[in-house]
Amino acid sequence: MIREFQLFIAFLVLGTAVLSCAPSKSEESSQPPNIIYIMSDDHAYQAISAYGYGLNETPNIDRLAKEGAIFTRACVTNSICAPSRAVLLTGKHSFINGKVDNVQPFNWDQPNFPKLLQANGYQTAMIGKIHLDGIPQGFDFSMVLPGQGNYYNPDFLIDGERVRKEGYCTDIITETTLDWLKNKRDPNKPFCVLYHQKAPHRNWKSAPEYLNLYDDVTFDPPSNYFDDYSGMGTAAKEQEMQIDGHAGWGHDFKMIVDPNGDSTRFHRELARFNEKQLEDWLAAYTPKNEAFKAEYPNMTKKEIALWKYNRYIKDYLRTIKSVDDGVGEVLDYLEESGLAENTIVIYTSDQGFYLGEHGWFDKRFMYEESFRTPLLVRYPKEIEAGTKIEKLVQNLDFAPTILDYAGVEAPDEMQGESFRKLVSGQTGEWRDAVYYTYYEYPSVHMVKRHYGVATDRYKLMHFYYDIDEWEMYDLKTDPNEMHNIYNNPEYAEVQQDLHKRLEELRVYYGDSDELNQEYLKAYLDHQEQRRNRNNN
Ligand code: SGN
Ligand code: CA
């Protein structure tokens, strides 16, 4: 009897111990939420089917819109890679966090949201592209691409150590994220993982299985593909980002032996492939390239421009297919493991991208396609399925929003606002204007320095340094931004208001012409040092 009683007690103790290791369902859902922040690189909202442009299908990314919220006017503060990531982490504008362009050093010592999450009981991981120099701070685990990284057989820095991984970059980043979620994290702590794809960044190399996707489709370019910029300013006229003009035959259009002689770089890239990858690549591209070369002598200039658009958009969309597959795998894992309910999933890009609008690829400008960025958020506990948010939220808001969800106070120096209440319908109040800056000039693509203000309807921009020009657009009457209305008397009052709003925002966020001059000097010094190094 006594022995039976002892056994009974032992069983009770053991049972309680086992139970206390694994959080019960109710305990788990009262824990702070987990966060999966998914960011791709250069993913245009036009290339997410939930946005309704009819270009491609992204069924997995679309699940977030269906089960959560889609933002139609999310935008960035500075439309370029490394600065956008610095804004994400710090919640501060570029001119405050110091990372204004892709060349200035990033100071990891400043506060960032993953550090604050860590200090409040979260475990954090950063997997994929971060594009910021120095060892990432704020992560229990980091596996990042050095700089831009490679699509095929990329090197990674794993907690600072360089390791080459065999395979396709997008798939490796997804597999590593899943492995961390399934096997590496502590199940008793909330987590925040930054799952950052390199794709669909230039030069748009597809996974082996998608090399022939869209072969049987012809895409029509946007209505302003043949824009002559007659209604726009000097900056639009003098950029170097035209698909038919600045994209290269080898590097961008992947002609193995090209008609105009820039194949060297692309040949170097192919040297990174293993035998099977190269065989698959050549089997897919050689017949397409040969067919084009046979046609080329008889093609009109317009036909060549349309061929280039098709080569570009197909390669671009092929890389997105793998990104979407990865999102599906991660969402499936959340469902299977019972984590979906208490996990906030965010999908976005470091900025938008031109898919032939104005004839362009790349980004940088404050014009809509690169100023805006896709944003979808799912959190079943708070966000109603099918929510649509049309307010101007910015990447500046990510850090304060994530901290808000985690129950951690955002430090005063963070400049963004939490959109938690906005997205769950608890408030309709929100800012009516946002501030934008861009610095990297003179540089690749030659987009001039500018800053500006955007409201729900209008945009005012100032291009400076080697010009002094203002541009203004009315998105209601001119959604494609083809007609600069600055100094149009019909808009005199609007123009005056926008100038006022712009000045208020510059003061509010702490920007000034003096700061612009300082950053310009730092940029020109950096260029000079680079020239000197190259000459020596
Ligand atoms: C590379 C690209 C450019 C791109 C910059 C910045 N050329 O230089 O087209 O604008 O990166 O992109 S590439 O063909 O060599 O990739 S960013 O997303 O990193 O800011
Ligand atoms: Ca980018």
Short mmCIF file of C-alpha atoms in Angstrom, two decimals, residues 78-534:
data_model
loop_
_atom_site.label_atom_id
_atom_site.label_comp_id
_atom_site.label_asym_id
_atom_site.label_seq_id
_atom_site.Cartn_x
_atom_site.Cartn_y
_atom_site.Cartn_z
CA ASN A 78 15.06 56.06 -48.40
CA SER A 79 14.64 53.65 -51.29
CA ILE A 80 17.86 51.69 -51.22
CA CYS A 81 19.02 48.49 -49.60
CA ALA A 82 21.42 49.04 -46.71
CA PRO A 83 19.81 52.31 -45.54
CA SER A 84 16.40 50.64 -45.53
CA ARG A 85 17.74 47.85 -43.30
CA ALA A 86 19.30 50.40 -40.93
CA VAL A 87 15.92 52.15 -40.66
CA LEU A 88 14.20 48.81 -39.98
CA LEU A 89 16.57 47.98 -37.10
CA THR A 90 16.88 51.41 -35.50
CA GLY A 91 13.45 52.96 -36.15
CA LYS A 92 15.28 56.16 -37.08
CA HIS A 93 15.60 58.09 -40.35
CA SER A 94 18.83 57.62 -42.32
CA PHE A 95 20.15 61.07 -41.41
CA ILE A 96 19.81 60.17 -37.72
CA ASN A 97 21.09 56.57 -37.76
CA GLY A 98 23.96 57.61 -40.07
CA LYS A 99 23.52 54.93 -42.78
CA VAL A 100 22.36 57.25 -45.55
CA ASP A 101 23.68 55.27 -48.54
CA ASN A 102 25.15 51.88 -49.39
CA VAL A 103 28.72 53.08 -48.73
CA GLN A 104 28.70 54.80 -45.32
CA PRO A 105 29.61 52.52 -42.37
CA PHE A 106 26.76 51.32 -40.14
CA ASN A 107 27.11 51.79 -36.41
CA TRP A 108 25.83 48.56 -34.81
CA ASP A 109 26.37 49.98 -31.31
CA GLN A 110 23.20 52.07 -31.43
CA PRO A 111 19.98 50.61 -29.97
CA ASN A 112 18.00 48.34 -32.28
CA PHE A 113 14.76 46.42 -31.80
CA PRO A 114 16.28 42.91 -31.76
CA LYS A 115 18.61 43.98 -28.91
CA LEU A 116 15.60 45.25 -26.96
CA LEU A 117 13.67 42.04 -27.61
CA GLN A 118 16.64 40.00 -26.41
CA ALA A 119 16.84 42.04 -23.22
CA ASN A 120 13.16 41.23 -22.66
CA GLY A 121 13.31 37.47 -22.88
CA TYR A 122 13.10 36.89 -26.64
CA GLN A 123 15.49 34.78 -28.66
CA THR A 124 16.40 36.33 -31.95
CA ALA A 125 17.84 35.20 -35.27
CA MET A 126 18.91 36.94 -38.47
CA ILE A 127 19.08 34.75 -41.58
CA GLY A 128 19.88 35.98 -45.11
CA LYS A 129 20.72 39.39 -46.54
CA ILE A 130 21.44 42.28 -44.20
CA HIS A 131 23.95 44.26 -46.31
CA LEU A 132 25.32 46.13 -43.29
CA ASP A 133 29.04 45.94 -42.56
CA GLY A 134 30.23 44.64 -39.18
CA ILE A 135 29.05 41.77 -36.99
CA PRO A 136 25.28 41.91 -36.48
CA GLN A 137 24.30 42.87 -32.92
CA GLY A 138 21.06 41.80 -31.27
CA PHE A 139 20.91 38.20 -32.50
CA ASP A 140 21.38 34.88 -30.72
CA PHE A 141 22.05 33.38 -34.13
CA SER A 142 23.03 35.04 -37.38
CA MET A 143 23.77 33.61 -40.79
CA VAL A 144 24.11 36.46 -43.28
CA LEU A 145 25.29 36.95 -46.83
CA PRO A 146 28.44 39.06 -47.04
CA GLY A 147 27.39 42.20 -48.96
CA GLN A 148 25.08 41.36 -51.87
CA GLY A 149 25.76 37.62 -51.79
CA ASN A 150 25.43 35.15 -54.67
CA TYR A 151 22.40 33.32 -56.06
CA TYR A 152 24.32 30.09 -56.65
CA ASN A 153 26.48 28.38 -54.01
CA PRO A 154 26.64 31.49 -51.84
CA ASP A 155 29.05 32.21 -49.00
CA PHE A 156 27.51 33.06 -45.61
CA LEU A 157 28.88 34.53 -42.42
CA ILE A 158 27.66 32.24 -39.66
CA ASP A 159 28.04 34.13 -36.39
CA GLY A 160 30.89 35.95 -38.15
CA GLU A 161 32.61 32.91 -39.75
CA ARG A 162 32.63 32.55 -43.57
CA VAL A 163 31.15 29.29 -44.91
CA ARG A 164 30.25 28.38 -48.51
CA LYS A 165 26.92 26.57 -48.96
CA GLU A 166 26.08 24.50 -52.01
CA GLY A 167 22.72 25.21 -53.60
CA TYR A 168 20.33 28.00 -54.51
CA CYS A 169 20.43 31.02 -52.20
CA THR A 170 16.67 31.46 -51.66
CA ASP A 171 16.22 27.77 -50.76
CA ILE A 172 19.22 27.78 -48.41
CA ILE A 173 17.86 30.79 -46.53
CA THR A 174 14.45 29.13 -46.17
CA GLU A 175 15.94 25.80 -45.06
CA THR A 176 18.14 27.51 -42.47
CA THR A 177 15.17 29.47 -41.12
CA LEU A 178 13.08 26.30 -40.82
CA ASP A 179 15.94 24.43 -39.20
CA TRP A 180 16.34 27.19 -36.63
CA LEU A 181 12.61 27.23 -35.92
CA LYS A 182 12.32 23.45 -35.68
CA ASN A 183 15.58 22.39 -34.06
CA LYS A 184 17.67 25.23 -32.73
CA ARG A 185 15.47 27.59 -30.74
CA ASP A 186 14.40 27.16 -27.14
CA PRO A 187 10.66 26.30 -27.27
CA ASN A 188 10.08 27.95 -23.90
CA LYS A 189 10.96 31.43 -25.08
CA PRO A 190 9.21 33.70 -27.57
CA PHE A 191 11.20 34.22 -30.76
CA CYS A 192 11.80 36.85 -33.40
CA VAL A 193 13.39 35.75 -36.64
CA LEU A 194 14.41 38.04 -39.48
CA TYR A 195 14.14 35.87 -42.60
CA HIS A 196 15.66 37.98 -45.39
CA GLN A 197 15.87 36.86 -48.99
CA LYS A 198 18.40 38.16 -51.49
CA ALA A 199 15.92 37.55 -54.32
CA PRO A 200 14.60 39.17 -56.46
CA HIS A 201 17.70 41.43 -56.53
CA ARG A 202 19.60 42.04 -59.77
CA ASN A 203 20.75 40.09 -61.75
CA TRP A 204 17.69 37.87 -61.25
CA LYS A 205 19.03 34.32 -61.50
CA SER A 206 16.32 31.72 -61.25
CA ALA A 207 16.41 28.42 -59.36
CA PRO A 208 17.14 25.40 -61.60
CA GLU A 209 13.52 24.21 -61.42
CA TYR A 210 12.11 27.52 -62.68
CA LEU A 211 14.51 28.26 -65.54
CA ASN A 212 11.74 27.66 -68.07
CA LEU A 213 8.81 29.16 -66.16
CA TYR A 214 6.90 31.70 -68.33
CA ASP A 215 8.62 30.47 -71.53
CA ASP A 216 5.22 30.24 -73.19
CA VAL A 217 3.99 33.68 -72.07
CA THR A 218 4.50 37.14 -73.58
CA PHE A 219 4.20 39.98 -71.09
CA ASP A 220 2.98 43.43 -72.07
CA PRO A 221 5.02 46.22 -70.49
CA PRO A 222 3.40 48.98 -68.41
CA SER A 223 1.67 51.75 -70.37
CA ASN A 224 4.57 54.18 -69.79
CA TYR A 225 7.37 51.79 -70.78
CA PHE A 226 8.28 54.09 -73.68
CA ASP A 227 8.14 57.27 -71.55
CA ASP A 228 10.27 60.09 -72.98
CA TYR A 229 10.22 62.02 -69.65
CA SER A 230 8.99 65.16 -71.40
CA GLY A 231 6.58 65.81 -68.50
CA MET A 232 9.15 65.10 -65.78
CA GLY A 233 12.26 66.85 -64.46
CA THR A 234 15.98 66.65 -65.26
CA ALA A 235 16.58 63.89 -62.69
CA ALA A 236 14.19 61.53 -64.52
CA LYS A 237 15.80 62.39 -67.84
CA GLU A 238 19.36 61.82 -66.61
CA GLN A 239 19.02 58.53 -64.70
CA GLU A 240 20.79 55.39 -65.90
CA MET A 241 18.26 52.68 -65.20
CA GLN A 242 16.52 52.01 -68.47
CA ILE A 243 15.81 48.41 -69.37
CA ASP A 244 16.40 49.32 -73.00
CA GLY A 245 19.49 51.43 -72.63
CA HIS A 246 21.35 50.70 -69.39
CA ALA A 247 20.77 46.99 -68.71
CA GLY A 248 23.61 44.85 -70.11
CA TRP A 249 23.43 42.07 -72.66
CA GLY A 250 25.52 39.68 -70.59
CA HIS A 251 24.90 40.57 -66.95
CA ASP A 252 21.19 41.39 -67.23
CA PHE A 253 19.90 39.67 -70.35
CA LYS A 254 22.11 36.61 -69.91
CA MET A 255 23.24 36.23 -73.46
CA ILE A 256 26.06 33.77 -73.02
CA VAL A 257 27.84 35.09 -76.09
CA ASP A 258 26.41 38.51 -76.47
CA PRO A 259 25.97 40.60 -79.62
CA ASN A 260 27.51 43.73 -78.08
CA GLY A 261 30.37 42.43 -76.01
CA ASP A 262 29.73 42.64 -72.25
CA SER A 263 29.76 38.95 -71.47
CA THR A 264 32.91 38.88 -69.32
CA ARG A 265 31.19 39.53 -66.01
CA PHE A 266 28.47 37.00 -66.67
CA HIS A 267 31.04 34.37 -67.59
CA ARG A 268 32.72 34.98 -64.24
CA GLU A 269 29.40 34.45 -62.49
CA LEU A 270 28.78 31.17 -64.25
CA ALA A 271 32.16 29.95 -63.00
CA ARG A 272 30.54 29.71 -59.56
CA PHE A 273 28.02 27.10 -60.71
CA ASN A 274 28.66 23.39 -60.25
CA GLU A 275 28.54 21.09 -63.27
CA LYS A 276 24.87 20.14 -62.96
CA GLN A 277 23.76 23.73 -62.32
CA LEU A 278 25.66 24.92 -65.38
CA GLU A 279 24.26 22.12 -67.51
CA ASP A 280 20.68 23.02 -66.48
CA TRP A 281 21.35 26.70 -67.06
CA LEU A 282 22.77 26.21 -70.54
CA ALA A 283 20.00 23.77 -71.48
CA ALA A 284 17.44 26.44 -70.61
CA TYR A 285 19.10 29.58 -71.98
CA THR A 286 20.98 28.39 -75.06
CA PRO A 287 17.93 27.66 -77.24
CA LYS A 288 16.22 30.92 -76.16
CA ASN A 289 19.37 32.92 -76.82
CA GLU A 290 19.96 31.27 -80.18
CA ALA A 291 16.39 32.00 -81.26
CA PHE A 292 16.82 35.66 -80.32
CA LYS A 293 20.15 35.96 -82.12
CA ALA A 294 18.60 34.54 -85.29
CA GLU A 295 15.80 37.13 -85.13
CA TYR A 296 17.94 40.06 -84.01
CA PRO A 297 19.13 41.36 -87.42
CA ASN A 298 15.53 41.73 -88.60
CA MET A 299 14.03 43.21 -85.43
CA THR A 300 12.94 46.84 -85.09
CA LYS A 301 14.19 48.95 -82.19
CA LYS A 302 10.78 48.64 -80.58
CA GLU A 303 10.73 44.86 -80.93
CA ILE A 304 14.14 44.65 -79.28
CA ALA A 305 12.94 46.87 -76.41
CA LEU A 306 9.94 44.55 -75.92
CA TRP A 307 12.16 41.46 -76.04
CA LYS A 308 14.37 43.02 -73.36
CA TYR A 309 11.36 43.76 -71.17
CA ASN A 310 10.27 40.14 -71.47
CA ARG A 311 13.69 38.71 -70.70
CA TYR A 312 13.90 41.02 -67.68
CA ILE A 313 10.44 40.45 -66.24
CA LYS A 314 10.53 36.68 -66.69
CA ASP A 315 13.88 36.32 -64.92
CA TYR A 316 12.68 38.64 -62.18
CA LEU A 317 9.40 36.77 -61.64
CA ARG A 318 11.16 33.38 -61.71
CA THR A 319 13.23 34.36 -58.68
CA ILE A 320 10.03 35.45 -56.89
CA LYS A 321 8.52 32.01 -57.40
CA SER A 322 11.18 30.56 -55.08
CA VAL A 323 10.62 33.34 -52.54
CA ASP A 324 6.90 32.54 -52.50
CA ASP A 325 7.56 28.80 -52.12
CA GLY A 326 9.69 29.56 -49.07
CA VAL A 327 6.96 31.67 -47.48
CA GLY A 328 4.59 28.72 -48.01
CA GLU A 329 6.94 26.30 -46.27
CA VAL A 330 7.31 28.60 -43.27
CA LEU A 331 3.54 29.20 -43.01
CA ASP A 332 2.91 25.46 -43.26
CA TYR A 333 5.36 24.85 -40.45
CA LEU A 334 3.58 27.41 -38.25
CA GLU A 335 0.26 25.64 -38.85
CA GLU A 336 1.63 22.14 -38.24
CA SER A 337 3.41 23.12 -35.05
CA GLY A 338 0.45 25.00 -33.56
CA LEU A 339 2.42 28.27 -33.61
CA ALA A 340 0.30 30.12 -36.19
CA GLU A 341 -2.12 31.65 -33.69
CA ASN A 342 0.51 33.36 -31.56
CA THR A 343 2.96 34.34 -34.30
CA ILE A 344 2.94 37.66 -36.13
CA VAL A 345 4.07 37.19 -39.72
CA ILE A 346 5.19 40.25 -41.65
CA TYR A 347 6.08 40.22 -45.36
CA THR A 348 7.76 43.20 -46.96
CA SER A 349 10.67 44.28 -49.15
CA ASP A 350 13.57 46.67 -48.49
CA GLN A 351 11.90 48.93 -51.08
CA GLY A 352 9.80 48.79 -54.22
CA PHE A 353 11.14 48.39 -57.75
CA TYR A 354 10.40 49.46 -61.32
CA LEU A 355 9.03 46.72 -63.52
CA GLY A 356 9.28 48.73 -66.72
CA GLU A 357 7.35 51.80 -65.47
CA HIS A 358 9.03 54.85 -67.12
CA GLY A 359 11.11 52.24 -68.97
CA TRP A 360 13.07 51.44 -65.80
CA PHE A 361 14.45 48.75 -63.53
CA ASP A 362 16.02 49.58 -60.09
CA LYS A 363 14.63 51.96 -57.45
CA ARG A 364 15.98 55.03 -55.51
CA PHE A 365 13.47 57.64 -56.73
CA MET A 366 10.60 58.95 -54.62
CA TYR A 367 8.26 58.16 -57.50
CA GLU A 368 5.58 55.69 -56.45
CA GLU A 369 6.94 52.31 -57.62
CA SER A 370 10.16 52.58 -55.62
CA PHE A 371 8.84 54.78 -52.80
CA ARG A 372 6.19 52.22 -51.94
CA THR A 373 6.97 48.73 -50.71
CA PRO A 374 4.75 45.69 -50.28
CA LEU A 375 3.48 45.06 -46.74
CA LEU A 376 1.30 42.23 -45.50
CA VAL A 377 0.80 41.30 -41.85
CA ARG A 378 -0.96 38.31 -40.31
CA TYR A 379 -1.74 38.00 -36.61
CA PRO A 380 -5.03 36.16 -36.15
CA LYS A 381 -5.45 37.26 -32.52
CA GLU A 382 -5.71 40.94 -33.38
CA ILE A 383 -5.98 41.46 -37.12
CA GLU A 384 -9.17 40.63 -38.91
CA ALA A 385 -8.85 38.55 -42.08
CA GLY A 386 -9.13 40.66 -45.24
CA THR A 387 -8.08 43.98 -43.64
CA LYS A 388 -6.93 46.68 -46.03
CA ILE A 389 -4.92 49.67 -44.77
CA GLU A 390 -4.54 52.65 -47.08
CA LYS A 391 -2.69 54.96 -44.69
CA LEU A 392 0.93 56.04 -45.16
CA VAL A 393 2.91 53.68 -42.93
CA GLN A 394 6.69 53.59 -43.32
CA ASN A 395 9.55 51.16 -42.70
CA LEU A 396 10.39 53.64 -39.92
CA ASP A 397 7.40 52.17 -38.07
CA PHE A 398 8.54 48.53 -38.01
CA ALA A 399 10.77 48.73 -34.92
CA PRO A 400 8.19 50.56 -32.73
CA THR A 401 5.39 48.29 -34.00
CA ILE A 402 7.25 45.06 -33.27
CA LEU A 403 8.27 46.32 -29.82
CA ASP A 404 4.66 47.29 -29.13
CA TYR A 405 3.45 43.76 -29.95
CA ALA A 406 6.17 42.34 -27.71
CA GLY A 407 5.12 44.59 -24.81
CA VAL A 408 8.48 46.40 -24.80
CA GLU A 409 8.65 50.17 -24.62
CA ALA A 410 10.26 51.83 -27.64
CA PRO A 411 13.08 54.23 -26.70
CA ASP A 412 12.39 57.93 -27.32
CA GLU A 413 15.05 58.13 -30.01
CA MET A 414 13.00 55.86 -32.29
CA GLN A 415 11.11 58.09 -34.72
CA GLY A 416 8.46 55.77 -36.14
CA GLU A 417 4.98 55.05 -34.78
CA SER A 418 3.48 51.71 -33.85
CA PHE A 419 0.74 50.75 -36.33
CA ARG A 420 -0.60 48.01 -34.05
CA LYS A 421 -3.84 49.85 -33.23
CA LEU A 422 -4.29 51.08 -36.78
CA VAL A 423 -4.12 47.61 -38.27
CA SER A 424 -6.48 46.05 -35.75
CA GLY A 425 -9.07 48.79 -36.29
CA GLN A 426 -8.79 50.27 -32.78
CA THR A 427 -8.04 53.72 -34.15
CA GLY A 428 -8.41 55.55 -37.44
CA GLU A 429 -5.97 58.27 -36.38
CA TRP A 430 -2.73 58.33 -38.27
CA ARG A 431 -0.17 60.71 -39.77
CA ASP A 432 -1.19 62.58 -42.92
CA ALA A 433 2.25 62.99 -44.49
CA VAL A 434 5.62 61.24 -44.66
CA TYR A 435 9.17 62.42 -45.22
CA TYR A 436 11.63 60.92 -47.71
CA THR A 437 15.37 61.31 -48.40
CA TYR A 438 17.79 59.84 -50.97
CA TYR A 439 21.56 60.38 -51.10
CA GLU A 440 23.55 57.94 -53.23
CA TYR A 441 24.74 60.13 -56.10
CA PRO A 442 26.83 60.21 -58.22
CA SER A 443 26.67 56.43 -58.33
CA VAL A 444 25.39 53.45 -60.30
CA HIS A 445 22.04 54.38 -61.97
CA MET A 446 22.71 58.12 -61.47
CA VAL A 447 19.59 59.02 -59.49
CA LYS A 448 20.11 62.52 -58.15
CA ARG A 449 19.98 63.42 -54.45
CA HIS A 450 16.54 64.46 -53.33
CA TYR A 451 14.14 64.73 -50.42
CA GLY A 452 10.42 65.26 -50.29
CA VAL A 453 7.02 64.97 -48.68
CA ALA A 454 4.11 62.70 -49.66
CA THR A 455 0.49 62.98 -48.59
CA ASP A 456 -2.35 60.67 -49.58
CA ARG A 457 -2.77 62.64 -52.81
CA TYR A 458 0.31 64.77 -53.55
CA LYS A 459 4.08 64.60 -53.64
CA LEU A 460 6.63 67.39 -53.54
CA MET A 461 10.32 66.65 -54.14
CA HIS A 462 13.47 68.71 -54.21
CA PHE A 463 16.42 67.52 -56.31
CA TYR A 464 19.71 69.13 -55.27
CA TYR A 465 23.52 69.03 -55.46
CA ASP A 466 24.23 69.39 -59.19
CA ILE A 467 20.73 70.80 -59.87
CA ASP A 468 18.17 72.74 -57.89
CA GLU A 469 14.77 71.56 -59.10
CA TRP A 470 11.38 70.95 -57.61
CA GLU A 471 8.84 68.40 -58.82
CA MET A 472 5.25 67.96 -57.73
CA TYR A 473 2.70 65.31 -58.69
CA ASP A 474 -1.02 64.80 -58.21
CA LEU A 475 -1.54 61.06 -57.77
CA LYS A 476 -5.28 61.37 -58.19
CA THR A 477 -5.19 62.84 -61.70
CA ASP A 478 -1.78 61.42 -62.64
CA PRO A 479 -1.16 58.10 -60.84
CA ASN A 480 1.80 57.27 -63.09
CA GLU A 481 3.56 60.54 -62.25
CA MET A 482 4.07 61.67 -65.82
CA HIS A 483 3.31 65.39 -65.37
CA ASN A 484 5.30 67.58 -63.05
CA ILE A 485 2.86 70.25 -61.81
CA TYR A 486 5.35 72.35 -59.87
CA ASN A 487 4.62 76.03 -60.50
CA ASN A 488 1.32 75.21 -62.22
CA PRO A 489 -0.90 78.13 -61.06
CA GLU A 490 -3.90 75.84 -60.60
CA TYR A 491 -2.02 74.13 -57.78
CA ALA A 492 -0.52 77.26 -56.19
CA GLU A 493 -2.25 76.75 -52.87
CA VAL A 494 -1.50 73.03 -52.69
CA GLN A 495 2.13 73.79 -53.49
CA GLN A 496 2.35 76.30 -50.68
CA ASP A 497 0.82 73.83 -48.21
CA LEU A 498 3.20 71.09 -49.28
CA HIS A 499 6.21 73.36 -48.80
CA LYS A 500 4.97 74.16 -45.32
CA ARG A 501 4.36 70.50 -44.51
CA LEU A 502 7.82 69.58 -45.82
CA GLU A 503 9.52 72.18 -43.64
CA GLU A 504 7.54 71.03 -40.58
CA LEU A 505 8.57 67.43 -41.16
CA ARG A 506 12.23 68.33 -41.63
CA VAL A 507 12.19 70.13 -38.30
CA TYR A 508 10.18 67.36 -36.60
CA TYR A 509 12.59 64.60 -37.69
CA GLY A 510 15.73 66.74 -37.36
CA ASP A 511 16.85 67.06 -40.98
CA SER A 512 18.39 70.13 -42.61
CA ASP A 513 20.40 71.40 -45.59
CA GLU A 514 23.47 71.46 -43.31
CA LEU A 515 23.10 67.73 -42.64
CA ASN A 516 22.76 67.12 -46.38
CA GLN A 517 26.02 68.97 -46.94
CA GLU A 518 27.78 66.88 -44.27
CA TYR A 519 26.60 63.63 -45.81
CA LEU A 520 27.54 64.87 -49.27
CA LYS A 521 31.05 65.65 -48.08
CA ALA A 522 31.39 62.21 -46.44
CA TYR A 523 30.23 60.59 -49.69
CA LEU A 524 32.60 62.54 -51.93
CA ASP A 525 35.50 61.86 -49.53
CA HIS A 526 34.69 58.16 -49.67
CA GLN A 527 34.69 58.23 -53.47
CA GLU A 528 37.99 60.07 -53.54
CA GLN A 529 39.58 57.54 -51.16
CA ARG A 530 38.34 54.72 -53.36
CA ARG A 531 39.80 56.37 -56.47
CA ASN A 532 43.13 56.82 -54.70
CA ARG A 533 43.16 53.19 -53.58
CA ASN A 534 42.41 52.04 -57.14
#
